[in-house]
mmCIF file of C-alpha atoms in Angstrom:
data_model
loop_
_atom_site.group_PDB
_atom_site.id
_atom_site.type_symbol
_atom_site.label_atom_id
_atom_site.label_comp_id
_atom_site.label_asym_id
_atom_site.label_seq_id
_atom_site.Cartn_x
_atom_site.Cartn_y
_atom_site.Cartn_z
ATOM 1 C CA MET A 1 163.417 34.684 198.461
ATOM 2 C CA ALA A 2 163.172 34.853 202.472
ATOM 3 C CA THR A 3 162.078 38.556 203.225
ATOM 4 C CA ILE A 4 162.605 40.227 206.513
ATOM 5 C CA ILE A 5 159.283 42.733 207.542
ATOM 6 C CA ARG A 6 160.241 45.645 209.928
ATOM 7 C CA VAL A 7 158.056 46.887 212.913
ATOM 8 C CA ASP A 8 157.758 50.065 210.640
ATOM 9 C CA GLY A 9 155.879 48.200 207.674
ATOM 10 C CA THR A 10 159.216 48.416 204.996
ATOM 11 C CA GLU A 11 160.344 44.996 203.406
ATOM 12 C CA GLU A 12 164.479 44.010 202.550
ATOM 13 C CA ASN A 13 165.239 40.476 201.581
ATOM 14 C CA LEU A 14 167.027 38.056 203.189
ATOM 15 C CA GLU A 15 169.724 35.411 201.186
ATOM 16 C CA ASP A 16 171.877 34.023 204.114
ATOM 17 C CA LEU A 17 169.261 31.989 206.457
ATOM 18 C CA SER A 18 171.800 30.600 208.512
ATOM 19 C CA LEU A 19 171.110 30.640 212.865
ATOM 20 C CA GLU A 20 173.313 33.293 213.185
ATOM 21 C CA SER A 21 171.722 35.875 210.909
ATOM 22 C CA LEU A 22 168.434 35.052 211.354
ATOM 23 C CA GLN A 23 168.629 35.632 215.088
ATOM 24 C CA LYS A 24 170.429 39.370 213.849
ATOM 25 C CA ALA A 25 167.230 40.589 211.372
ATOM 26 C CA VAL A 26 164.807 39.711 214.834
ATOM 27 C CA GLY A 27 166.986 40.668 217.752
ATOM 28 C CA GLY A 28 167.055 37.409 219.558
ATOM 29 C CA TYR A 29 166.897 33.842 219.614
ATOM 30 C CA ILE A 30 164.635 32.588 217.180
ATOM 31 C CA GLU A 31 160.789 30.787 217.434
ATOM 32 C CA ILE A 32 159.083 29.700 213.915
ATOM 33 C CA VAL A 33 155.649 29.772 213.126
ATOM 34 C CA GLN A 34 153.744 28.741 210.167
ATOM 35 C CA THR A 35 151.526 30.440 208.714
ATOM 36 C CA ASN A 36 147.750 29.210 207.616
ATOM 37 C CA ASP A 37 148.934 29.982 203.821
ATOM 38 C CA GLY A 38 152.004 27.241 204.854
ATOM 39 C CA ARG A 39 155.051 29.846 205.173
ATOM 40 C CA LEU A 40 157.476 30.173 208.342
ATOM 41 C CA ILE A 41 157.032 32.697 209.995
ATOM 42 C CA VAL A 42 161.047 33.382 212.299
ATOM 43 C CA LEU A 43 160.695 36.089 215.059
ATOM 44 C CA ASP A 44 161.769 36.573 218.178
ATOM 45 C CA GLU A 45 160.830 34.111 221.157
ATOM 46 C CA GLU A 46 161.287 36.676 223.238
ATOM 47 C CA GLY A 47 160.182 39.767 221.598
ATOM 48 C CA LYS A 48 156.972 40.601 223.842
ATOM 49 C CA LEU A 49 159.254 39.841 227.137
ATOM 50 C CA LYS A 50 161.462 43.036 225.471
ATOM 51 C CA ASP A 51 158.339 45.410 225.030
ATOM 52 C CA LYS A 52 158.898 45.451 221.569
ATOM 53 C CA PRO A 53 156.682 47.446 219.142
ATOM 54 C CA VAL A 54 153.844 45.553 217.779
ATOM 55 C CA ASN A 55 154.767 44.025 213.850
ATOM 56 C CA SER A 56 151.433 44.907 211.973
ATOM 57 C CA LYS A 57 151.590 42.889 208.780
ATOM 58 C CA ALA A 58 153.125 40.031 209.941
ATOM 59 C CA THR A 59 150.563 40.223 212.768
ATOM 60 C CA ALA A 60 148.198 40.436 209.854
ATOM 61 C CA LEU A 61 150.003 36.829 208.562
ATOM 62 C CA THR A 62 149.522 35.191 212.262
ATOM 63 C CA ARG A 63 146.373 36.047 213.370
ATOM 64 C CA GLY A 64 144.337 32.755 214.641
ATOM 65 C CA ILE A 65 147.610 30.672 214.673
ATOM 66 C CA VAL A 66 147.288 30.534 218.385
ATOM 67 C CA CYS A 67 144.113 33.014 218.528
ATOM 68 C CA ASP A 68 142.454 35.696 217.276
ATOM 69 C CA TRP A 69 144.023 38.493 219.764
ATOM 70 C CA ASP A 70 146.981 37.740 220.243
ATOM 71 C CA LEU A 71 149.812 39.981 218.236
ATOM 72 C CA THR A 72 153.602 39.882 216.167
ATOM 73 C CA VAL A 73 155.805 42.237 218.194
ATOM 74 C CA GLY A 74 159.562 42.757 216.832
ATOM 75 C CA ASP A 75 161.214 42.415 213.398
ATOM 76 C CA VAL A 76 160.212 39.200 211.570
ATOM 77 C CA VAL A 77 161.871 36.410 209.040
ATOM 78 C CA ILE A 78 158.983 35.325 206.531
ATOM 79 C CA ALA A 79 160.055 32.141 204.348
ATOM 80 C CA SER A 80 159.079 29.238 202.744
ATOM 81 C CA HIS A 81 159.619 25.376 204.312
ATOM 82 C CA ARG A 82 162.060 24.804 201.377
ATOM 83 C CA GLU A 83 164.519 28.039 202.502
ATOM 84 C CA LEU A 84 164.645 26.957 206.044
ATOM 85 C CA ASP A 85 165.268 23.124 205.716
#
């Protein structure tokens, strides 16, 4: 099951993975990034422009994918390829 990881560190299961539900969960247009372990992270593609706070848990999962110093901001959704297919 997909999981929302909020900036405050709390997690919540997400069953509805429609585009509208994902946009609501992350608070904007979605961008999908693959983690090093093959999971997918759905995030707000404009999160940094909106000055959203850093999501420490999500940053740990994305560290090194683009570059080692990049930060992931805002609430994110973690899902498998199968769930988002």
